[in-house]
Amino acid sequence: MRAVLPDVRARVSPSPRRRRVRPTLTYALSTTGTGMSDLAAAREYTDLAPLFAPRSVALVGASDQGERFGTRVFRQLVNFGFRGPIYPVNPRARSLLGRECYASVSALPQTPDHVGIVVATERAFDVLEECAARGVPFATVYSGGFAETGTAEGRERQARLSAFARRTGMRIMGPNCNGVINFVDAFAMASTGAIGGPRRAPGNIGVVSHSGGLGQINVMWRAQEIGLGISYEASIGNEADLDSIDFARFMLRSPATDVVLMAIEGVKDGARLLDLAREAAEREKPIVVLKFGRTAAGSRAAASHTGMIAGADDIFDAAFRQFGLIRVAETNELYEMAILLRTRRWPKGRRAASAAATGGNIVQLADIGESLGIEWPQYGPDTQAKLAALMPGYGTVSNPTDMTSLATGEPENFRRALATIADDPAIDVLTPIFAFVKRTDIERGADLVRACAKPAAMLWVGGCTDDRVFGPKDLIEAGTPVYRNALPCLRAVRAAADFGALVREYKAGLRQPLRPAAADAGAARAVLAQAGERLSEREAKAALGAYGLPVTRELLARDADEAVAHARALGGAVAIKIDSPDIAHKTEAGAIRLGVQGDGAVERAFAAVLQSARRFSPRAAISGVLVQEMAAPGVEMMLGMVRDPVFGPVIAAGLGGIHVEVLRDIAYRIAPVTADEARRMLRELRGYKLLEGVRGAPPADIEALVEAIVRLSWFAYELGAEIVELDINPLVVFERGAGVRVIDALVVKDMDGTGAR
């Protein structure tokens, strides 16, 4: 049975503006064997500081008439506070907003670091050639009419733009974009009204979005509305050259940014995304991602919006989990996560504690926390004794803690109780709840949250009794993580705990996949070379066996006498199967017999299997009949590999047999994987409890299954370029200590190098 696989610490640091240099393209040490030119290699490391903080800037298509796009961009550029020279370029004007206007880029008094282009689509190429001749390092093409149109003409224009960037070395943002906003250095070249009025103070959160409106309004402006500060925002459009990875990497490497929020429709290169995720973990700067295209309708909309083809969403989801990118479902979740994550304080686990003045909030918090995998451990004896001294008559205090009378009548004792709870060694993170309180009391509570020895987040569900204007925004602006509702608060707590675990694993070297011993790539590749497009079961098992995957003992029979001899050699009951690369589904073809025992039964099974196979597929190439040992009972699993166009070889695991198609209970990971990642992968399955043993069944050999996944992942990683599909179904997992066995396998080679079947 074939597997069901998818179709394919808040602060503002020294400003980057101080690095007033043009982007030096540092060449890679070696490109031997990569097929990458020196220029292409260097482009991977382009510093975007001059794009975000240029020494001088020009805007081609600048205007001061009405509400044209060029007018809006020029006004924002002038009004945002940029102190360097601004050169408007428009051959029909002598001055704009009191600034001398130039007829062309070639007429400018100096070469700007960054040129914005707001002109008709076809004219954009003429302007770009002028920029290249002048040595301009960065350009932003705001114009539309490219791949987002979905037309052949639009796609050709975008390909032409990409080729121009490669040929000249100029780095291009866009097309069909809304530019960048830099609150650190007071530079904005964007049309959005979200930056109108007094310029907001910079913060430590970066935003990257394919969409201009969504990134600059739904994310950036809404984040600022609740008190968060933004360092940089980039609305990047179609990505003909610079892409979301380039912008996110710049923000990660900037000392002004501690969290990066991404609202993207997909990525072109999964390997670069995973490298970015690794760098985020090493720098302890989390990346929160809203990826569009979860559904078929969303994928179609993504394609029509920027020309991006969204990858299989379940594979994106698995990749994000595997490499520590924090995925959210709505724009508000992006900045809600940042409220806590920007502090860069990571809980050592998911064990939380809370206390409140209202019982209902406590119950809700406990329910939501448990649904998110957050634990509420009981306080230790020392904590209980200290709380009893503060709360006479309460007896044993539970967690989360209802402290109604103490919290409302004695705020100082409430804070002492919270400090006591935070000191409990069984607690990793504190989430105190405040309702309606005096300003001095809520400010002291905020002081406790910020100064707490452990990560903490405040849940303020009410208001201020003596200052109705004072609210959560004031505390967030001061650096306190404050939430209005339990769900976003606890989502952020869970994300912080998980990211902290990821960081610790990277530091300990536990995230580096280790190639297993006795994995012979040469032997496996030799099997593939001798086989046709579809390997027979025997050939597939030979290739997998070369990587140390345990396969069934089996012998190939070409006539009935040979089948009988093989059955005697194997001993006991055997399975009789057709061996043909053209018959993948032996059960459907009726070309398999199980539990066959005795010479006569073997002869009859041999004849029946051949007859059924020929009737099912008269033109099938038949190598013979496999006489195979019968495996002991166990849990049937499916392991597989698919070539994803974004991430390359992807490993799948799920319940085997018919369950894989009926239940679709499958977990995915990008190859290769570590043993720990394989364990996490299995625990995601709804059917995982079957492996642990249910209704008297013994526990299965999970560690042997983990090893099989690791070995298969290396097979896929090293040979995946030669294969488009691989299914092991079933792989039987015996009881603990007895191992696993590959019962049936299918491998399909990539014959034309396209990765398509």
mmCIF file of N, CA and C in Angstrom, residues 322 513-516 519 544 547 549 639-641 649-652 669-675 677-678 681 705-720 726 728:
data_model
loop_
_atom_site.group_PDB
_atom_site.id
_atom_site.type_symbol
_atom_site.label_atom_id
_atom_site.label_comp_id
_atom_site.label_asym_id
_atom_site.label_seq_id
_atom_site.Cartn_x
_atom_site.Cartn_y
_atom_site.Cartn_z
ATOM 1 N N GLN A 322 10.671 21.520 13.315
ATOM 2 C CA GLN A 322 11.970 20.865 13.374
ATOM 3 C C GLN A 322 13.096 21.860 13.630
ATOM 4 N N PRO A 513 22.726 16.330 13.112
ATOM 5 C CA PRO A 513 22.499 14.927 12.754
ATOM 6 C C PRO A 513 23.822 14.180 12.567
ATOM 7 N N LEU A 514 23.896 12.964 13.102
ATOM 8 C CA LEU A 514 25.086 12.135 13.000
ATOM 9 C C LEU A 514 24.813 10.983 12.041
ATOM 10 N N ARG A 515 25.686 10.826 11.076
ATOM 11 C CA ARG A 515 25.495 9.759 10.099
ATOM 12 C C ARG A 515 25.664 8.404 10.784
ATOM 13 N N PRO A 516 24.722 7.495 10.595
ATOM 14 C CA PRO A 516 24.818 6.194 11.270
ATOM 15 C C PRO A 516 25.925 5.331 10.685
ATOM 16 N N ALA A 519 26.328 2.504 6.913
ATOM 17 C CA ALA A 519 25.433 3.014 5.871
ATOM 18 C C ALA A 519 26.264 3.143 4.599
ATOM 19 N N LEU A 544 17.846 -0.369 0.523
ATOM 20 C CA LEU A 544 17.621 0.049 1.910
ATOM 21 C C LEU A 544 18.515 -0.730 2.867
ATOM 22 N N TYR A 547 21.880 0.575 3.772
ATOM 23 C CA TYR A 547 21.948 1.616 4.805
ATOM 24 C C TYR A 547 21.651 1.065 6.206
ATOM 25 N N LEU A 549 19.017 -0.751 7.176
ATOM 26 C CA LEU A 549 17.620 -0.991 7.549
ATOM 27 C C LEU A 549 17.372 -2.494 7.526
ATOM 28 N N LEU A 639 6.940 4.152 6.591
ATOM 29 C CA LEU A 639 7.976 5.165 6.468
ATOM 30 C C LEU A 639 8.099 5.505 4.990
ATOM 31 N N GLY A 640 8.346 6.742 4.695
ATOM 32 C CA GLY A 640 8.447 7.121 3.298
ATOM 33 C C GLY A 640 9.311 8.340 3.086
ATOM 34 N N MET A 641 9.546 8.644 1.808
ATOM 35 C CA MET A 641 10.282 9.839 1.416
ATOM 36 C C MET A 641 9.609 10.462 0.204
ATOM 37 N N PRO A 649 14.496 16.330 0.083
ATOM 38 C CA PRO A 649 14.015 15.056 0.622
ATOM 39 C C PRO A 649 13.336 15.229 1.989
ATOM 40 N N VAL A 650 12.118 14.731 2.084
ATOM 41 C CA VAL A 650 11.320 14.823 3.308
ATOM 42 C C VAL A 650 10.933 13.413 3.739
ATOM 43 N N ILE A 651 11.092 13.124 5.029
ATOM 44 C CA ILE A 651 10.750 11.817 5.584
ATOM 45 C C ILE A 651 9.344 11.872 6.164
ATOM 46 N N ALA A 652 8.584 10.799 5.922
ATOM 47 C CA ALA A 652 7.227 10.679 6.467
ATOM 48 C C ALA A 652 7.148 9.421 7.314
ATOM 49 N N ARG A 669 9.441 15.203 8.465
ATOM 50 C CA ARG A 669 10.661 15.913 8.838
ATOM 51 C C ARG A 669 11.564 16.041 7.620
ATOM 52 N N ILE A 670 12.371 17.116 7.611
ATOM 53 C CA ILE A 670 13.341 17.320 6.553
ATOM 54 C C ILE A 670 14.560 16.445 6.846
ATOM 55 N N ALA A 671 15.049 15.739 5.831
ATOM 56 C CA ALA A 671 16.206 14.853 6.008
ATOM 57 C C ALA A 671 17.513 15.660 5.985
ATOM 58 N N PRO A 672 18.531 15.191 6.795
ATOM 59 C CA PRO A 672 18.488 14.073 7.721
ATOM 60 C C PRO A 672 17.965 14.504 9.086
ATOM 61 N N VAL A 673 17.629 13.541 9.929
ATOM 62 C CA VAL A 673 17.100 13.859 11.251
ATOM 63 C C VAL A 673 17.983 13.239 12.328
ATOM 64 N N THR A 674 17.919 13.824 13.520
ATOM 65 C CA THR A 674 18.570 13.242 14.690
ATOM 66 C C THR A 674 17.632 12.229 15.331
ATOM 67 N N ALA A 675 18.168 11.422 16.239
ATOM 68 C CA ALA A 675 17.332 10.457 16.950
ATOM 69 C C ALA A 675 16.274 11.175 17.785
ATOM 70 N N GLU A 677 14.918 14.026 17.136
ATOM 71 C CA GLU A 677 13.902 14.548 16.230
ATOM 72 C C GLU A 677 12.978 13.432 15.762
ATOM 73 N N ALA A 678 13.526 12.246 15.540
ATOM 74 C CA ALA A 678 12.696 11.106 15.161
ATOM 75 C C ALA A 678 11.712 10.756 16.274
ATOM 76 N N MET A 681 9.011 13.310 16.257
ATOM 77 C CA MET A 681 8.182 13.037 15.089
ATOM 78 C C MET A 681 7.140 11.972 15.406
ATOM 79 N N LEU A 705 12.671 1.591 15.951
ATOM 80 C CA LEU A 705 11.948 2.387 14.957
ATOM 81 C C LEU A 705 12.634 3.729 14.753
ATOM 82 N N VAL A 706 13.074 4.342 15.829
ATOM 83 C CA VAL A 706 13.795 5.614 15.738
ATOM 84 C C VAL A 706 15.055 5.445 14.893
ATOM 85 N N GLU A 707 15.792 4.370 15.148
ATOM 86 C CA GLU A 707 17.011 4.131 14.365
ATOM 87 C C GLU A 707 16.687 3.936 12.887
ATOM 88 N N ALA A 708 15.582 3.239 12.599
ATOM 89 C CA ALA A 708 15.175 3.038 11.205
ATOM 90 C C ALA A 708 14.863 4.369 10.535
ATOM 91 N N ILE A 709 14.205 5.277 11.257
ATOM 92 C CA ILE A 709 13.887 6.597 10.699
ATOM 93 C C ILE A 709 15.169 7.370 10.413
ATOM 94 N N VAL A 710 16.117 7.333 11.352
ATOM 95 C CA VAL A 710 17.383 8.040 11.152
ATOM 96 C C VAL A 710 18.111 7.490 9.928
ATOM 97 N N ARG A 711 18.177 6.167 9.814
ATOM 98 C CA ARG A 711 18.870 5.554 8.675
ATOM 99 C C ARG A 711 18.169 5.898 7.358
ATOM 100 N N LEU A 712 16.856 5.833 7.360
ATOM 101 C CA LEU A 712 16.127 6.190 6.148
ATOM 102 C C LEU A 712 16.351 7.655 5.796
ATOM 103 N N SER A 713 16.434 8.512 6.796
ATOM 104 C CA SER A 713 16.631 9.938 6.522
ATOM 105 C C SER A 713 17.978 10.191 5.863
ATOM 106 N N TRP A 714 19.001 9.429 6.242
ATOM 107 C CA TRP A 714 20.303 9.582 5.596
ATOM 108 C C TRP A 714 20.298 8.993 4.195
ATOM 109 N N PHE A 715 19.584 7.904 4.020
ATOM 110 C CA PHE A 715 19.389 7.365 2.675
ATOM 111 C C PHE A 715 18.770 8.446 1.777
ATOM 112 N N ALA A 716 17.719 9.086 2.284
ATOM 113 C CA ALA A 716 17.034 10.122 1.512
ATOM 114 C C ALA A 716 17.928 11.333 1.288
ATOM 115 N N TYR A 717 18.692 11.717 2.298
ATOM 116 C CA TYR A 717 19.554 12.894 2.208
ATOM 117 C C TYR A 717 20.659 12.694 1.178
ATOM 118 N N GLU A 718 21.244 11.489 1.156
ATOM 119 C CA GLU A 718 22.391 11.233 0.293
ATOM 120 C C GLU A 718 22.000 10.737 -1.103
ATOM 121 N N LEU A 719 20.854 10.078 -1.204
ATOM 122 C CA LEU A 719 20.437 9.552 -2.493
ATOM 123 C C LEU A 719 19.153 10.194 -3.002
ATOM 124 N N GLY A 720 18.631 11.150 -2.265
ATOM 125 C CA GLY A 720 17.337 11.737 -2.597
ATOM 126 C C GLY A 720 17.290 12.405 -3.949
ATOM 127 N N LEU A 726 9.690 7.109 -2.210
ATOM 128 C CA LEU A 726 10.080 5.885 -1.517
ATOM 129 C C LEU A 726 9.032 5.579 -0.463
ATOM 130 N N ILE A 728 8.039 2.556 2.478
ATOM 131 C CA ILE A 728 8.185 1.291 3.202
ATOM 132 C C ILE A 728 6.853 1.059 3.905
#
